[in-house]
Every structure is written in C-alpha cells, then in structure tokens.
C-alpha cells in the first residue's frame, strides 16, 4: 500500500526526507513534486521500480527518462558536456529546459533513449528536488506519470494521490503544483535541436 509523505515545499523536513531516501534505496516507485508538476521518481539503480513504471504506463513508446542533478558539474558525471554544450547550459539550466546529451559510463543503459542514444538531464530547481539529490548523493530518475498509455493530467494534488494510490509505493505531497511541459533540446554534435517544444521558449 502507498505511503504518503507530507513535505514542506520550501523547508523539507529532515526526518521525512530520510524516510523517502530509504524508499529510494529500497527500489520503490515514488511520485514526487517536480518543477513541472507531479512525476514519477526512482533511484539510478532501480530495477523493480522501473518495471513497475512500465507496467503502470503500459506504453506504446517509453517516455524519456530525465536525470535530476544538482548542477553543471554533477550533470557532467552522467553526460558528456563539450564546450558548446557547456556554454549553452550555463545560462539555460533551471529555465524549464531539459538537455539531451551523450551518456557517460555512470548512466545505466536502461535509462538511455534507444533511438537517439542520449540521456536527458535537468538541474534540480525546487527545494524538495535539491534536498533529494543532495541526500541521495547521486542523481535520481524522473518520468512523467503515465497510466495505460495516457499521461496523467490533474487540477489538484488530491487527484494525483487518488490516481496513483494502488500503482506506486510512495507519494510525496508537496502541495499544489501547476503542470507544465518541459522543453527537450539535444546538444549533441555542436548543434541545438529541439526534440520537443514545451512551455519554455528557445532563444539561443
């Protein structure tokens, strides 16, 4: 049965954070408040949680996994950043744009996009995301909530909780968050390619 964790969005409580970190390390599938609304989270070493997300999603096409990292140097552990990518990311991290890059050896193969052979990365933008990455000591994996090939859209956190209660292990309630679409940009081969246009505009 799903455990609900109530986390303060600005000052996440240490005691509750440690319970959530334990859930991550126990390979549990968790719903968390991301900067784009409620999404699925799992650890980099997830096995069961990864399968659970796929069963729940029952998707035709697997969604893009995004690694939530602390900052640029942390991202560089998981993705190859050349000078071109570095220059762009330095000014654009945390603006609602995810970046697709070639993965390093630290990125588990199952999270690498099969078609493009890239990994998407995002800088933790909220207090909760930053606390999770810091306490885990590594990036974590974020996926959209998809149930039977339908992305979940909602107007309240209560709706999210009801929709996922028999499908995930943990739910982090961080209050009401508007849903927004991340923009995904590839920075491989020294070019900027918009893979999916979300709410953030591309002006570079």
Short mmCIF file of C-alpha atoms in Angstrom, two decimals:
data_model
loop_
_atom_site.label_atom_id
_atom_site.label_comp_id
_atom_site.label_asym_id
_atom_site.label_seq_id
_atom_site.Cartn_x
_atom_site.Cartn_y
_atom_site.Cartn_z
CA UNK A 1 0.00 0.00 0.00
CA UNK A 2 1.14 3.52 -0.82
CA UNK A 3 2.73 5.67 1.86
CA UNK A 4 2.05 9.43 1.69
CA UNK A 5 4.85 11.74 2.83
CA UNK A 6 3.96 15.38 3.53
CA UNK A 7 6.99 17.54 2.70
CA UNK A 8 7.16 21.28 3.16
CA UNK A 9 7.85 22.76 -0.31
CA UNK A 10 10.32 25.39 0.97
CA UNK A 11 11.83 23.68 4.04
CA UNK A 12 11.61 19.90 3.57
CA UNK A 13 11.74 18.21 7.00
CA UNK A 14 14.86 16.12 7.63
CA UNK A 15 13.02 13.24 9.32
CA UNK A 16 10.63 12.77 6.41
CA UNK A 17 13.42 13.21 3.86
CA UNK A 18 15.32 10.29 5.44
CA UNK A 19 12.23 8.07 5.13
CA UNK A 20 11.97 8.98 1.44
CA UNK A 21 15.67 8.31 0.84
CA UNK A 22 15.18 4.86 2.38
CA UNK A 23 12.29 4.26 -0.04
CA UNK A 24 14.55 5.24 -2.98
CA UNK A 25 17.32 2.91 -1.83
CA UNK A 26 14.75 0.12 -1.36
CA UNK A 27 13.93 0.32 -5.08
CA UNK A 28 10.47 1.86 -4.57
CA UNK A 29 8.49 3.80 -7.14
CA UNK A 30 7.64 7.26 -5.84
CA UNK A 31 5.54 10.18 -7.03
CA UNK A 32 7.26 13.48 -6.28
CA UNK A 33 6.58 17.19 -6.81
CA UNK A 34 8.83 18.26 -9.69
CA UNK A 35 9.15 21.74 -11.15
CA UNK A 36 6.76 20.57 -13.89
CA UNK A 37 4.11 19.07 -11.63
CA UNK A 38 3.84 15.63 -10.05
CA UNK A 39 6.05 12.99 -11.70
CA UNK A 40 7.48 9.54 -11.03
CA UNK A 41 10.87 9.16 -9.38
CA UNK A 42 13.18 6.22 -8.83
CA UNK A 43 16.82 5.64 -7.99
CA UNK A 44 19.54 5.21 -10.62
CA UNK A 45 19.86 1.57 -9.60
CA UNK A 46 16.11 0.91 -9.76
CA UNK A 47 15.01 -2.47 -11.08
CA UNK A 48 11.54 -3.25 -9.68
CA UNK A 49 10.51 0.42 -9.70
CA UNK A 50 11.48 0.69 -13.36
CA UNK A 51 9.41 -2.39 -14.28
CA UNK A 52 6.54 -1.12 -12.14
CA UNK A 53 6.51 2.22 -14.01
CA UNK A 54 6.46 0.36 -17.34
CA UNK A 55 3.58 -1.90 -16.23
CA UNK A 56 1.58 1.06 -14.98
CA UNK A 57 2.33 3.06 -18.13
CA UNK A 58 1.58 0.18 -20.47
CA UNK A 59 3.00 2.47 -23.17
CA UNK A 60 3.49 2.06 -26.89
CA UNK A 61 6.59 4.27 -26.69
CA UNK A 62 8.59 4.57 -23.47
CA UNK A 63 8.80 8.16 -22.20
CA UNK A 64 12.14 9.94 -21.99
CA UNK A 65 13.84 9.42 -18.62
CA UNK A 66 15.36 12.58 -17.14
CA UNK A 67 18.21 12.57 -14.62
CA UNK A 68 17.69 15.19 -11.91
CA UNK A 69 21.11 16.57 -10.94
CA UNK A 70 22.48 19.24 -8.62
CA UNK A 71 24.36 21.47 -11.02
CA UNK A 72 26.51 21.51 -14.14
CA UNK A 73 29.47 19.64 -12.62
CA UNK A 74 27.09 17.00 -11.28
CA UNK A 75 25.47 16.63 -14.73
CA UNK A 76 28.98 16.12 -16.17
CA UNK A 77 29.25 12.86 -14.21
CA UNK A 78 26.36 11.39 -16.22
CA UNK A 79 26.58 13.17 -19.57
CA UNK A 80 29.36 14.33 -21.91
CA UNK A 81 29.45 18.12 -21.93
CA UNK A 82 31.67 19.73 -24.57
CA UNK A 83 32.47 23.47 -24.69
CA UNK A 84 29.47 24.18 -26.91
CA UNK A 85 27.03 22.41 -24.60
CA UNK A 86 28.68 23.94 -21.52
CA UNK A 87 28.21 27.49 -22.83
CA UNK A 88 24.51 26.98 -23.53
CA UNK A 89 23.68 25.05 -20.38
CA UNK A 90 25.44 27.54 -18.13
CA UNK A 91 22.88 30.22 -18.99
CA UNK A 92 19.86 27.97 -19.55
CA UNK A 93 19.86 25.41 -16.73
CA UNK A 94 16.82 25.70 -14.49
CA UNK A 95 14.70 27.53 -17.08
CA UNK A 96 12.36 24.61 -17.81
CA UNK A 97 14.62 23.14 -20.48
CA UNK A 98 15.95 19.57 -20.36
CA UNK A 99 19.09 18.76 -22.33
CA UNK A 100 19.79 15.54 -24.23
CA UNK A 101 23.47 14.58 -24.30
CA UNK A 102 25.64 11.52 -24.86
CA UNK A 103 25.76 9.48 -21.62
CA UNK A 104 28.85 8.61 -19.61
CA UNK A 105 29.54 5.16 -18.14
CA UNK A 106 27.79 6.20 -14.90
CA UNK A 107 24.40 6.36 -16.61
CA UNK A 108 22.59 2.98 -16.51
CA UNK A 109 21.85 1.69 -20.02
CA UNK A 110 18.13 1.16 -19.37
CA UNK A 111 17.57 4.91 -18.94
CA UNK A 112 19.32 5.85 -22.19
CA UNK A 113 16.96 6.69 -25.05
CA UNK A 114 17.24 3.83 -27.54
CA UNK A 115 16.73 5.88 -30.69
CA UNK A 116 18.98 8.86 -30.00
CA UNK A 117 21.41 7.07 -27.61
CA UNK A 118 21.23 10.13 -25.35
CA UNK A 119 20.28 10.83 -21.75
CA UNK A 120 18.14 13.81 -20.76
CA UNK A 121 19.34 15.90 -17.80
CA UNK A 122 17.71 18.60 -15.66
CA UNK A 123 19.01 20.75 -12.85
CA UNK A 124 17.06 20.36 -9.59
CA UNK A 125 15.05 23.59 -9.31
CA UNK A 126 12.86 23.21 -6.22
CA UNK A 127 13.87 22.88 -2.56
CA UNK A 128 12.45 19.34 -2.50
CA UNK A 129 14.33 18.25 -5.64
CA UNK A 130 17.58 19.75 -4.37
CA UNK A 131 17.19 18.07 -0.96
CA UNK A 132 16.51 14.68 -2.59
CA UNK A 133 19.58 14.85 -4.85
CA UNK A 134 21.78 16.05 -2.00
CA UNK A 135 20.63 13.33 0.43
CA UNK A 136 20.82 10.57 -2.20
CA UNK A 137 24.35 11.62 -3.10
CA UNK A 138 23.58 10.95 -6.76
CA UNK A 139 21.11 11.88 -9.48
CA UNK A 140 17.65 10.34 -9.50
CA UNK A 141 15.44 9.39 -12.43
CA UNK A 142 12.26 11.31 -13.27
CA UNK A 143 9.50 10.10 -15.59
CA UNK A 144 6.07 11.53 -16.40
CA UNK A 145 3.09 9.80 -14.75
CA UNK A 146 1.54 7.68 -17.49
CA UNK A 147 -1.31 5.27 -16.75
CA UNK A 148 -2.33 2.89 -19.55
CA UNK A 149 -0.59 4.98 -22.21
CA UNK A 150 -2.36 8.18 -21.04
CA UNK A 151 -0.29 10.97 -19.44
CA UNK A 152 -1.99 11.99 -16.18
CA UNK A 153 -3.47 15.47 -16.20
CA UNK A 154 -4.90 16.85 -12.99
CA UNK A 155 -6.10 20.00 -11.30
CA UNK A 156 -5.24 19.15 -7.67
CA UNK A 157 -2.68 17.11 -5.72
CA UNK A 158 -5.59 15.10 -4.31
CA UNK A 159 -6.45 13.91 -7.85
CA UNK A 160 -2.86 12.74 -8.30
CA UNK A 161 -2.94 10.88 -4.99
CA UNK A 162 -6.19 9.11 -5.94
CA UNK A 163 -4.95 8.21 -9.43
CA UNK A 164 -1.71 6.58 -8.25
CA UNK A 165 -2.63 5.11 -4.86
CA UNK A 166 -2.63 1.46 -5.98
CA UNK A 167 0.16 1.87 -8.54
CA UNK A 168 3.14 3.31 -6.65
CA UNK A 169 4.89 2.75 -3.32
CA UNK A 170 5.18 6.33 -2.11
CA UNK A 171 3.63 9.71 -2.75
CA UNK A 172 5.40 12.93 -1.73
CA UNK A 173 2.77 15.59 -1.18
CA UNK A 174 4.47 18.96 -1.68
CA UNK A 175 1.29 20.98 -2.08
CA UNK A 176 -0.42 22.24 -5.23
CA UNK A 177 1.80 22.44 -8.32
CA UNK A 178 0.74 23.51 -11.77
CA UNK A 179 1.59 21.10 -14.57
CA UNK A 180 3.94 22.44 -17.22
CA UNK A 181 5.62 20.84 -20.23
CA UNK A 182 9.42 20.63 -20.21
CA UNK A 183 11.17 21.59 -23.46
CA UNK A 184 13.74 18.99 -24.57
CA UNK A 185 16.77 20.16 -26.52
CA UNK A 186 19.56 18.00 -27.90
CA UNK A 187 23.07 19.46 -27.73
CA UNK A 188 24.99 16.65 -29.42
CA UNK A 189 27.29 17.30 -32.43
CA UNK A 190 27.66 21.00 -31.65
CA UNK A 191 24.11 21.84 -32.71
CA UNK A 192 20.90 22.76 -30.90
CA UNK A 193 17.99 20.52 -31.91
CA UNK A 194 14.56 20.95 -30.33
CA UNK A 195 13.29 17.41 -29.70
CA UNK A 196 10.07 18.52 -28.02
CA UNK A 197 8.78 22.05 -27.57
CA UNK A 198 7.29 22.60 -24.13
CA UNK A 199 6.42 25.78 -22.29
CA UNK A 200 9.96 27.20 -22.25
CA UNK A 201 10.85 29.14 -25.38
CA UNK A 202 14.13 28.52 -27.18
CA UNK A 203 16.04 31.75 -27.79
CA UNK A 204 19.59 30.59 -28.38
#
